[in-house]
mmCIF file of C-alpha atoms in Angstrom:
data_model
loop_
_atom_site.group_PDB
_atom_site.id
_atom_site.type_symbol
_atom_site.label_atom_id
_atom_site.label_comp_id
_atom_site.label_asym_id
_atom_site.label_seq_id
_atom_site.Cartn_x
_atom_site.Cartn_y
_atom_site.Cartn_z
ATOM 1 C CA UNK A 1 -9.339 2.170 -2.379
ATOM 2 C CA UNK A 2 -12.154 -0.122 -3.610
ATOM 3 C CA UNK A 3 -15.073 2.938 -4.253
ATOM 4 C CA UNK A 4 -11.837 4.396 -6.525
ATOM 5 C CA UNK A 5 -11.095 1.612 -8.487
ATOM 6 C CA UNK A 6 -14.426 1.128 -9.709
ATOM 7 C CA UNK A 7 -15.632 4.805 -9.925
ATOM 8 C CA UNK A 8 -12.950 6.181 -11.054
ATOM 9 C CA UNK A 9 -12.445 2.939 -14.057
ATOM 10 C CA UNK A 10 -13.070 3.404 -17.705
ATOM 11 C CA UNK A 11 -14.159 0.106 -17.398
ATOM 12 C CA UNK A 12 -15.368 -1.269 -14.084
ATOM 13 C CA UNK A 13 -17.339 -4.151 -15.585
ATOM 14 C CA UNK A 14 -14.356 -5.426 -16.516
ATOM 15 C CA UNK A 15 -12.371 -5.076 -12.882
ATOM 16 C CA UNK A 16 -12.323 -7.795 -10.697
ATOM 17 C CA UNK A 17 -10.887 -7.057 -6.782
ATOM 18 C CA UNK A 18 -9.933 -9.300 -4.367
ATOM 19 C CA UNK A 19 -8.991 -8.064 -1.483
ATOM 20 C CA UNK A 20 -7.630 -9.483 2.158
ATOM 21 C CA UNK A 21 -8.409 -7.370 4.745
ATOM 22 C CA UNK A 22 -6.712 -8.564 8.411
ATOM 23 C CA UNK A 23 -9.188 -6.515 10.526
ATOM 24 C CA UNK A 24 -10.619 -7.141 14.295
ATOM 25 C CA UNK A 25 -14.124 -8.028 14.084
ATOM 26 C CA UNK A 26 -16.597 -5.633 14.985
ATOM 27 C CA UNK A 27 -14.176 -3.012 15.830
ATOM 28 C CA UNK A 28 -12.589 -2.151 12.088
ATOM 29 C CA UNK A 29 -15.413 -1.470 9.036
ATOM 30 C CA UNK A 30 -15.251 -4.388 6.625
ATOM 31 C CA UNK A 31 -14.042 -3.497 3.211
ATOM 32 C CA UNK A 32 -17.082 -5.073 1.316
ATOM 33 C CA UNK A 33 -19.624 -2.816 2.921
ATOM 34 C CA UNK A 34 -20.613 0.191 1.540
ATOM 35 C CA UNK A 35 -20.089 3.370 3.581
ATOM 36 C CA UNK A 36 -24.330 3.542 3.025
ATOM 37 C CA UNK A 37 -26.938 1.528 2.907
ATOM 38 C CA UNK A 38 -27.642 0.975 -0.950
ATOM 39 C CA UNK A 39 -30.910 2.202 -0.549
ATOM 40 C CA UNK A 40 -30.108 5.152 0.128
ATOM 41 C CA UNK A 41 -26.771 5.650 -2.565
ATOM 42 C CA UNK A 42 -27.358 2.762 -4.635
ATOM 43 C CA UNK A 43 -24.141 4.535 -7.225
ATOM 44 C CA UNK A 44 -21.658 3.451 -4.331
ATOM 45 C CA UNK A 45 -18.903 1.226 -6.354
ATOM 46 C CA UNK A 46 -20.037 -1.738 -3.024
ATOM 47 C CA UNK A 47 -23.414 -1.356 -3.902
ATOM 48 C CA UNK A 48 -23.254 -1.863 -8.161
ATOM 49 C CA UNK A 49 -19.985 -4.205 -8.662
ATOM 50 C CA UNK A 50 -20.343 -5.743 -5.649
ATOM 51 C CA UNK A 51 -20.430 -9.090 -7.060
ATOM 52 C CA UNK A 52 -16.541 -8.182 -8.353
ATOM 53 C CA UNK A 53 -15.507 -8.115 -5.495
ATOM 54 C CA UNK A 54 -13.869 -10.922 -3.021
ATOM 55 C CA UNK A 55 -12.562 -10.381 0.434
ATOM 56 C CA UNK A 56 -11.070 -12.882 2.160
ATOM 57 C CA UNK A 57 -11.336 -12.048 5.867
ATOM 58 C CA UNK A 58 -8.766 -12.745 8.645
ATOM 59 C CA UNK A 59 -8.180 -12.203 11.975
ATOM 60 C CA UNK A 60 -5.970 -9.289 12.895
ATOM 61 C CA UNK A 61 -4.471 -10.313 15.781
ATOM 62 C CA UNK A 62 -3.454 -13.590 13.668
ATOM 63 C CA UNK A 63 -1.978 -11.543 11.327
ATOM 64 C CA UNK A 64 2.190 -12.978 10.191
ATOM 65 C CA UNK A 65 3.142 -9.539 7.896
ATOM 66 C CA UNK A 66 2.489 -8.892 4.115
ATOM 67 C CA UNK A 67 3.896 -12.031 2.996
ATOM 68 C CA UNK A 68 1.587 -14.290 4.069
ATOM 69 C CA UNK A 69 -1.371 -12.268 3.304
ATOM 70 C CA UNK A 70 -0.348 -11.403 -0.248
ATOM 71 C CA UNK A 71 -0.312 -14.831 -0.910
ATOM 72 C CA UNK A 72 -3.951 -15.248 0.060
ATOM 73 C CA UNK A 73 -4.086 -12.201 -2.110
ATOM 74 C CA UNK A 74 -2.141 -13.682 -4.819
ATOM 75 C CA UNK A 75 -4.536 -17.411 -4.575
ATOM 76 C CA UNK A 76 -7.702 -15.134 -5.234
ATOM 77 C CA UNK A 77 -6.403 -14.713 -9.196
ATOM 78 C CA UNK A 78 -8.686 -16.185 -11.211
ATOM 79 C CA UNK A 79 -6.511 -16.099 -15.051
ATOM 80 C CA UNK A 80 -7.232 -12.037 -15.972
ATOM 81 C CA UNK A 81 -5.630 -11.227 -18.776
ATOM 82 C CA UNK A 82 -3.858 -8.349 -16.331
ATOM 83 C CA UNK A 83 -2.813 -8.504 -12.818
ATOM 84 C CA UNK A 84 -2.236 -5.576 -10.123
ATOM 85 C CA UNK A 85 -0.961 -5.018 -7.015
ATOM 86 C CA UNK A 86 -1.393 -2.107 -4.504
ATOM 87 C CA UNK A 87 -0.740 -1.146 -0.512
ATOM 88 C CA UNK A 88 -4.534 -0.805 0.937
ATOM 89 C CA UNK A 89 -5.363 2.839 1.960
ATOM 90 C CA UNK A 90 -4.407 3.681 -2.429
ATOM 91 C CA UNK A 91 -6.721 6.384 -4.174
ATOM 92 C CA UNK A 92 -6.692 5.502 -8.104
ATOM 93 C CA UNK A 93 -7.166 8.770 -10.937
ATOM 94 C CA UNK A 94 -9.830 8.901 -13.364
ATOM 95 C CA UNK A 95 -9.250 6.345 -16.304
ATOM 96 C CA UNK A 96 -6.723 4.538 -14.505
ATOM 97 C CA UNK A 97 -7.446 1.159 -16.081
ATOM 98 C CA UNK A 98 -7.075 2.329 -19.761
ATOM 99 C CA UNK A 99 -3.798 4.359 -18.718
ATOM 100 C CA UNK A 100 -1.905 1.848 -17.135
ATOM 101 C CA UNK A 101 -2.186 -0.808 -19.781
ATOM 102 C CA UNK A 102 -1.544 1.225 -22.708
ATOM 103 C CA UNK A 103 1.635 2.340 -20.238
ATOM 104 C CA UNK A 104 2.605 -1.680 -20.523
ATOM 105 C CA UNK A 105 1.584 -2.204 -24.017
ATOM 106 C CA UNK A 106 3.625 0.699 -24.809
ATOM 107 C CA UNK A 107 6.488 -1.128 -23.749
ATOM 108 C CA UNK A 108 6.404 -4.369 -26.266
ATOM 109 C CA UNK A 109 7.320 -6.695 -23.925
ATOM 110 C CA UNK A 110 5.469 -9.359 -22.355
ATOM 111 C CA UNK A 111 7.400 -9.463 -19.974
ATOM 112 C CA UNK A 112 6.860 -6.434 -18.167
ATOM 113 C CA UNK A 113 6.317 -5.490 -14.532
ATOM 114 C CA UNK A 114 5.326 -1.885 -14.144
ATOM 115 C CA UNK A 115 6.146 -1.503 -10.425
ATOM 116 C CA UNK A 116 7.120 1.478 -8.308
ATOM 117 C CA UNK A 117 6.453 3.259 -4.729
ATOM 118 C CA UNK A 118 3.652 5.637 -4.446
ATOM 119 C CA UNK A 119 3.709 9.048 -4.110
ATOM 120 C CA UNK A 120 1.927 10.622 -1.187
ATOM 121 C CA UNK A 121 -2.088 11.411 -1.911
ATOM 122 C CA UNK A 122 -1.777 15.137 -0.873
ATOM 123 C CA UNK A 123 -1.507 17.335 -3.951
ATOM 124 C CA UNK A 124 -1.664 14.467 -6.092
ATOM 125 C CA UNK A 125 -5.039 14.364 -7.584
ATOM 126 C CA UNK A 126 -7.904 17.140 -8.724
ATOM 127 C CA UNK A 127 -10.342 16.397 -6.234
ATOM 128 C CA UNK A 128 -13.316 17.453 -9.095
ATOM 129 C CA UNK A 129 -11.918 15.454 -11.912
ATOM 130 C CA UNK A 130 -10.209 12.982 -10.516
ATOM 131 C CA UNK A 131 -7.356 13.309 -12.569
ATOM 132 C CA UNK A 132 -3.256 13.725 -11.417
ATOM 133 C CA UNK A 133 -1.492 16.394 -11.116
ATOM 134 C CA UNK A 134 1.816 15.618 -10.595
ATOM 135 C CA UNK A 135 3.849 15.532 -13.387
ATOM 136 C CA UNK A 136 6.547 13.444 -11.507
ATOM 137 C CA UNK A 137 7.504 10.135 -10.811
ATOM 138 C CA UNK A 138 9.520 7.474 -8.533
ATOM 139 C CA UNK A 139 11.499 4.881 -9.574
ATOM 140 C CA UNK A 140 13.312 2.149 -8.487
ATOM 141 C CA UNK A 141 16.952 2.005 -7.830
ATOM 142 C CA UNK A 142 17.941 2.575 -4.298
ATOM 143 C CA UNK A 143 19.191 -0.037 -1.766
ATOM 144 C CA UNK A 144 20.902 -0.841 1.058
ATOM 145 C CA UNK A 145 22.025 -3.430 3.588
ATOM 146 C CA UNK A 146 20.399 -3.311 6.808
ATOM 147 C CA UNK A 147 21.051 -5.661 9.948
ATOM 148 C CA UNK A 148 18.604 -6.301 12.841
ATOM 149 C CA UNK A 149 16.745 -9.156 14.599
ATOM 150 C CA UNK A 150 16.565 -11.031 11.510
ATOM 151 C CA UNK A 151 19.795 -10.924 10.207
ATOM 152 C CA UNK A 152 21.979 -8.716 7.438
ATOM 153 C CA UNK A 153 19.514 -8.509 4.738
ATOM 154 C CA UNK A 154 19.050 -5.803 1.663
ATOM 155 C CA UNK A 155 16.217 -4.130 1.421
ATOM 156 C CA UNK A 156 14.708 -0.828 -0.303
ATOM 157 C CA UNK A 157 15.519 2.809 1.339
ATOM 158 C CA UNK A 158 13.671 5.677 0.048
ATOM 159 C CA UNK A 159 13.808 5.892 -3.932
ATOM 160 C CA UNK A 160 14.395 9.519 -5.827
ATOM 161 C CA UNK A 161 11.135 10.755 -7.726
ATOM 162 C CA UNK A 162 11.682 13.165 -10.982
ATOM 163 C CA UNK A 163 10.103 13.919 -14.348
ATOM 164 C CA UNK A 164 10.150 10.808 -16.359
ATOM 165 C CA UNK A 165 13.869 10.759 -18.178
ATOM 166 C CA UNK A 166 12.314 8.625 -21.052
ATOM 167 C CA UNK A 167 9.211 10.162 -22.707
ATOM 168 C CA UNK A 168 7.178 8.078 -25.020
ATOM 169 C CA UNK A 169 6.850 4.817 -22.706
ATOM 170 C CA UNK A 170 7.787 3.575 -19.419
ATOM 171 C CA UNK A 171 11.278 3.135 -18.361
ATOM 172 C CA UNK A 172 13.350 0.385 -16.783
ATOM 173 C CA UNK A 173 14.442 -0.045 -13.686
ATOM 174 C CA UNK A 174 16.456 -3.152 -11.660
ATOM 175 C CA UNK A 175 14.088 -3.299 -8.478
ATOM 176 C CA UNK A 176 10.324 -4.629 -7.863
ATOM 177 C CA UNK A 177 7.825 -2.578 -5.234
ATOM 178 C CA UNK A 178 4.985 -4.218 -3.106
ATOM 179 C CA UNK A 179 3.453 -0.673 -2.882
ATOM 180 C CA UNK A 180 1.820 -1.103 -6.684
ATOM 181 C CA UNK A 181 2.794 -3.577 -9.247
ATOM 182 C CA UNK A 182 0.801 -4.142 -12.302
ATOM 183 C CA UNK A 183 1.272 -7.258 -15.164
ATOM 184 C CA UNK A 184 0.304 -9.570 -17.356
ATOM 185 C CA UNK A 185 -1.282 -12.066 -14.943
ATOM 186 C CA UNK A 186 1.181 -14.896 -15.444
ATOM 187 C CA UNK A 187 3.174 -12.733 -13.100
ATOM 188 C CA UNK A 188 1.050 -13.886 -10.338
ATOM 189 C CA UNK A 189 1.547 -17.568 -11.478
ATOM 190 C CA UNK A 190 4.976 -17.731 -11.964
ATOM 191 C CA UNK A 191 6.338 -15.860 -9.149
ATOM 192 C CA UNK A 192 3.580 -16.457 -6.341
ATOM 193 C CA UNK A 193 4.191 -14.868 -2.944
ATOM 194 C CA UNK A 194 5.539 -17.793 -0.262
ATOM 195 C CA UNK A 195 4.242 -18.069 2.609
ATOM 196 C CA UNK A 196 6.387 -19.918 4.274
ATOM 197 C CA UNK A 197 8.122 -16.144 5.190
ATOM 198 C CA UNK A 198 6.029 -14.862 8.084
ATOM 199 C CA UNK A 199 6.975 -11.925 10.002
ATOM 200 C CA UNK A 200 8.978 -10.932 7.355
ATOM 201 C CA UNK A 201 8.334 -6.856 5.998
ATOM 202 C CA UNK A 202 12.117 -5.851 4.732
ATOM 203 C CA UNK A 203 13.237 -8.219 2.680
ATOM 204 C CA UNK A 204 9.997 -8.865 1.184
ATOM 205 C CA UNK A 205 10.274 -7.011 -1.966
ATOM 206 C CA UNK A 206 13.833 -8.632 -2.722
ATOM 207 C CA UNK A 207 12.421 -12.259 -2.996
ATOM 208 C CA UNK A 208 10.115 -11.370 -5.376
ATOM 209 C CA UNK A 209 12.192 -9.027 -7.919
ATOM 210 C CA UNK A 210 14.713 -11.451 -7.949
ATOM 211 C CA UNK A 211 12.774 -14.286 -8.502
ATOM 212 C CA UNK A 212 10.857 -12.542 -10.940
ATOM 213 C CA UNK A 213 14.438 -11.235 -12.733
ATOM 214 C CA UNK A 214 15.359 -15.573 -12.861
ATOM 215 C CA UNK A 215 11.985 -15.965 -14.835
ATOM 216 C CA UNK A 216 12.351 -13.099 -16.707
ATOM 217 C CA UNK A 217 10.788 -10.708 -15.939
ATOM 218 C CA UNK A 218 12.056 -7.069 -16.565
ATOM 219 C CA UNK A 219 10.674 -3.907 -14.185
ATOM 220 C CA UNK A 220 9.543 -0.643 -15.470
ATOM 221 C CA UNK A 221 8.990 2.543 -14.018
ATOM 222 C CA UNK A 222 5.292 3.993 -14.743
ATOM 223 C CA UNK A 223 5.901 7.381 -16.920
ATOM 224 C CA UNK A 224 2.140 8.517 -15.034
ATOM 225 C CA UNK A 225 1.174 7.150 -11.822
ATOM 226 C CA UNK A 226 -2.244 5.812 -11.819
ATOM 227 C CA UNK A 227 -2.589 5.938 -7.771
ATOM 228 C CA UNK A 228 -1.670 7.668 -4.470
ATOM 229 C CA UNK A 229 -0.892 6.349 -1.238
ATOM 230 C CA UNK A 230 -2.413 7.948 1.983
ATOM 231 C CA UNK A 231 0.642 7.696 4.281
ATOM 232 C CA UNK A 232 0.695 8.884 7.740
ATOM 233 C CA UNK A 233 1.885 12.185 7.180
ATOM 234 C CA UNK A 234 0.479 15.816 7.104
ATOM 235 C CA UNK A 235 -3.172 15.597 7.798
ATOM 236 C CA UNK A 236 -3.797 11.746 7.486
ATOM 237 C CA UNK A 237 -1.317 11.233 10.558
ATOM 238 C CA UNK A 238 -3.822 11.239 12.726
ATOM 239 C CA UNK A 239 -5.941 9.057 11.524
ATOM 240 C CA UNK A 240 -3.288 6.454 9.990
ATOM 241 C CA UNK A 241 -1.455 5.923 13.160
ATOM 242 C CA UNK A 242 -4.343 4.560 14.351
ATOM 243 C CA UNK A 243 -3.629 1.728 11.975
ATOM 244 C CA UNK A 244 -2.210 -1.414 14.212
ATOM 245 C CA UNK A 245 0.490 -3.144 12.657
ATOM 246 C CA UNK A 246 1.844 -6.657 12.445
ATOM 247 C CA UNK A 247 4.527 -6.903 14.720
ATOM 248 C CA UNK A 248 2.533 -6.352 17.981
ATOM 249 C CA UNK A 249 2.418 -10.140 17.355
ATOM 250 C CA UNK A 250 6.195 -10.912 16.875
ATOM 251 C CA UNK A 251 5.507 -12.388 20.671
ATOM 252 C CA UNK A 252 3.095 -15.314 19.683
ATOM 253 C CA UNK A 253 5.637 -16.206 16.797
ATOM 254 C CA UNK A 254 9.346 -16.023 18.561
ATOM 255 C CA UNK A 255 11.699 -16.940 16.118
ATOM 256 C CA UNK A 256 9.995 -17.296 13.178
ATOM 257 C CA UNK A 257 10.635 -14.090 11.353
ATOM 258 C CA UNK A 258 14.541 -15.142 11.805
ATOM 259 C CA UNK A 259 13.667 -18.162 10.010
ATOM 260 C CA UNK A 260 11.764 -17.230 7.344
ATOM 261 C CA UNK A 261 14.869 -14.956 6.591
ATOM 262 C CA UNK A 262 17.019 -17.562 5.774
ATOM 263 C CA UNK A 263 14.594 -19.066 3.371
ATOM 264 C CA UNK A 264 13.709 -15.919 1.813
ATOM 265 C CA UNK A 265 18.228 -15.055 1.484
ATOM 266 C CA UNK A 266 18.733 -18.958 0.622
ATOM 267 C CA UNK A 267 16.361 -18.923 -2.217
ATOM 268 C CA UNK A 268 17.895 -16.605 -3.949
ATOM 269 C CA UNK A 269 21.597 -17.526 -3.084
ATOM 270 C CA UNK A 270 21.891 -14.017 -0.896
ATOM 271 C CA UNK A 271 23.930 -15.716 2.217
ATOM 272 C CA UNK A 272 26.272 -17.861 0.535
ATOM 273 C CA UNK A 273 28.135 -18.219 3.908
ATOM 274 C CA UNK A 274 25.105 -20.473 5.087
ATOM 275 C CA UNK A 275 24.951 -24.402 5.017
ATOM 276 C CA UNK A 276 21.761 -24.687 2.636
ATOM 277 C CA UNK A 277 20.983 -27.728 5.521
ATOM 278 C CA UNK A 278 20.248 -24.813 8.011
ATOM 279 C CA UNK A 279 17.237 -23.394 5.940
ATOM 280 C CA UNK A 280 14.039 -24.436 4.997
ATOM 281 C CA UNK A 281 13.494 -25.720 1.325
ATOM 282 C CA UNK A 282 9.889 -26.913 1.852
ATOM 283 C CA UNK A 283 8.003 -26.263 -1.765
ATOM 284 C CA UNK A 284 11.062 -24.550 -3.080
ATOM 285 C CA UNK A 285 10.266 -25.992 -6.342
ATOM 286 C CA UNK A 286 7.079 -23.625 -6.595
ATOM 287 C CA UNK A 287 8.151 -20.612 -4.164
ATOM 288 C CA UNK A 288 11.909 -20.517 -6.023
ATOM 289 C CA UNK A 289 13.816 -18.731 -8.716
ATOM 290 C CA UNK A 290 13.198 -19.637 -12.263
ATOM 291 C CA UNK A 291 15.837 -20.564 -15.591
ATOM 292 C CA UNK A 292 15.815 -18.038 -17.496
ATOM 293 C CA UNK A 293 18.820 -15.720 -15.560
ATOM 294 C CA UNK A 294 20.339 -16.732 -12.697
ATOM 295 C CA UNK A 295 20.229 -14.318 -9.448
ATOM 296 C CA UNK A 296 24.382 -13.899 -9.448
ATOM 297 C CA UNK A 297 24.173 -12.710 -12.560
ATOM 298 C CA UNK A 298 21.411 -9.950 -11.148
ATOM 299 C CA UNK A 299 23.762 -9.190 -8.620
ATOM 300 C CA UNK A 300 26.845 -8.648 -11.046
ATOM 301 C CA UNK A 301 25.338 -6.438 -13.415
ATOM 302 C CA UNK A 302 23.845 -4.170 -10.852
ATOM 303 C CA UNK A 303 26.433 -4.171 -8.132
ATOM 304 C CA UNK A 304 26.000 -5.943 -5.427
ATOM 305 C CA UNK A 305 28.298 -8.527 -3.738
ATOM 306 C CA UNK A 306 26.528 -11.315 -1.342
ATOM 307 C CA UNK A 307 29.285 -12.428 0.172
ATOM 308 C CA UNK A 308 30.744 -9.202 1.386
ATOM 309 C CA UNK A 309 27.421 -7.559 2.117
ATOM 310 C CA UNK A 310 28.013 -4.534 -0.432
ATOM 311 C CA UNK A 311 26.781 -2.888 -2.689
ATOM 312 C CA UNK A 312 27.695 -0.267 -5.562
ATOM 313 C CA UNK A 313 26.545 3.181 -4.269
ATOM 314 C CA UNK A 314 24.946 5.909 -6.766
ATOM 315 C CA UNK A 315 22.464 2.664 -8.737
ATOM 316 C CA UNK A 316 20.169 5.760 -9.479
ATOM 317 C CA UNK A 317 22.737 7.922 -11.618
ATOM 318 C CA UNK A 318 22.785 4.552 -14.233
ATOM 319 C CA UNK A 319 19.175 3.511 -13.518
ATOM 320 C CA UNK A 320 17.191 7.127 -13.743
ATOM 321 C CA UNK A 321 19.963 9.604 -14.279
ATOM 322 C CA UNK A 322 19.280 9.983 -18.325
ATOM 323 C CA UNK A 323 17.917 6.966 -18.707
ATOM 324 C CA UNK A 324 20.821 5.041 -18.990
ATOM 325 C CA UNK A 325 19.929 1.630 -17.968
ATOM 326 C CA UNK A 326 16.771 1.967 -20.658
ATOM 327 C CA UNK A 327 18.626 2.828 -23.164
ATOM 328 C CA UNK A 328 21.486 0.825 -22.542
ATOM 329 C CA UNK A 329 19.069 -2.398 -21.953
ATOM 330 C CA UNK A 330 15.775 -1.696 -24.178
ATOM 331 C CA UNK A 331 17.322 -2.621 -27.462
ATOM 332 C CA UNK A 332 17.907 -6.013 -26.192
ATOM 333 C CA UNK A 333 14.494 -6.624 -25.926
ATOM 334 C CA UNK A 334 13.677 -10.022 -27.588
ATOM 335 C CA UNK A 335 12.311 -10.065 -31.114
ATOM 336 C CA UNK A 336 9.301 -12.121 -30.081
ATOM 337 C CA UNK A 337 8.222 -9.874 -27.327
ATOM 338 C CA UNK A 338 9.347 -12.082 -23.842
ATOM 339 C CA UNK A 339 12.026 -9.823 -21.943
ATOM 340 C CA UNK A 340 15.670 -8.522 -21.910
ATOM 341 C CA UNK A 341 17.488 -10.585 -23.810
ATOM 342 C CA UNK A 342 21.116 -10.605 -20.801
ATOM 343 C CA UNK A 343 23.171 -12.434 -22.876
ATOM 344 C CA UNK A 344 23.984 -9.903 -25.089
ATOM 345 C CA UNK A 345 24.302 -7.311 -22.572
ATOM 346 C CA UNK A 346 27.706 -7.202 -20.675
ATOM 347 C CA UNK A 347 27.774 -4.793 -18.163
ATOM 348 C CA UNK A 348 28.503 -4.814 -14.546
ATOM 349 C CA UNK A 349 27.890 -0.981 -12.806
ATOM 350 C CA UNK A 350 30.884 0.392 -10.654
ATOM 351 C CA UNK A 351 30.033 3.636 -8.499
ATOM 352 C CA UNK A 352 31.004 6.098 -10.423
ATOM 353 C CA UNK A 353 32.509 8.237 -7.299
ATOM 354 C CA UNK A 354 35.218 5.815 -6.847
#
């Protein structure tokens, strides 16, 4: 991932990378060491740009999930104009840095966050040029309620992928994705990961997405993908399936995931049936919601009933098909470019099949 970030950037000297490396010392390779000695292959990214990589290494056996790890990752931010987040095990395309910046600036929206789930690497990048071979892109519009030990909560399902329905700029979507996110740096500051959500996996994206919405951010699907994920499928299955998972540490922290989920849902007002006294409000002023829009406005607009725990199905038909959400909402971008003005929008999504 780090090698492709630098070697395929048009301006690698402008890029700084922060890594949270959850590994077993002595067993796993470290992320800030090149594959070969620099004396043998000095053009490796981790030789040429080593001073532009900051790594926070932590013991894998102490891992409590992606939320805490990404909280640490956000703390590595140092005021850069743009900020991006991606999963590990990702390969970037040639010129990705200028491509994603041009896409973001094309929205004319200071509050843009380009975000999506990533397409699998297989068949996606020309190995000789590093250019993308894809003419499709995923878009975030499909969610479901799910139960489990941590209680009933909303999570992302698989997302549709197809040719962009809007040409010439990214396309508005309702949801944020942790797999890839690109924005102005102030998104990192204004919507920080909550460190008090250990052992959370599903639900993390709801927290960041809804909190971001209340601060005034708008989410867009990139028109072109600038990186692709090495999923544990096909030829990558054998290697990737050896990667350990944080939930293997679950027995060390009994009950913390359920308490964390209560806090997560409470902050974004998705569990109104629960007495607010029952969940932790520590530093909610930092890790809470914003004052530009309310969570309730999001739920009403996109068909989510937090009391009945139901959704209006087929939201993707409004978001993806023909770019209806984009064409309806984008014209309400504030004149100063500071986000979509939802006070001008009177829309409540309903299942088109009802």
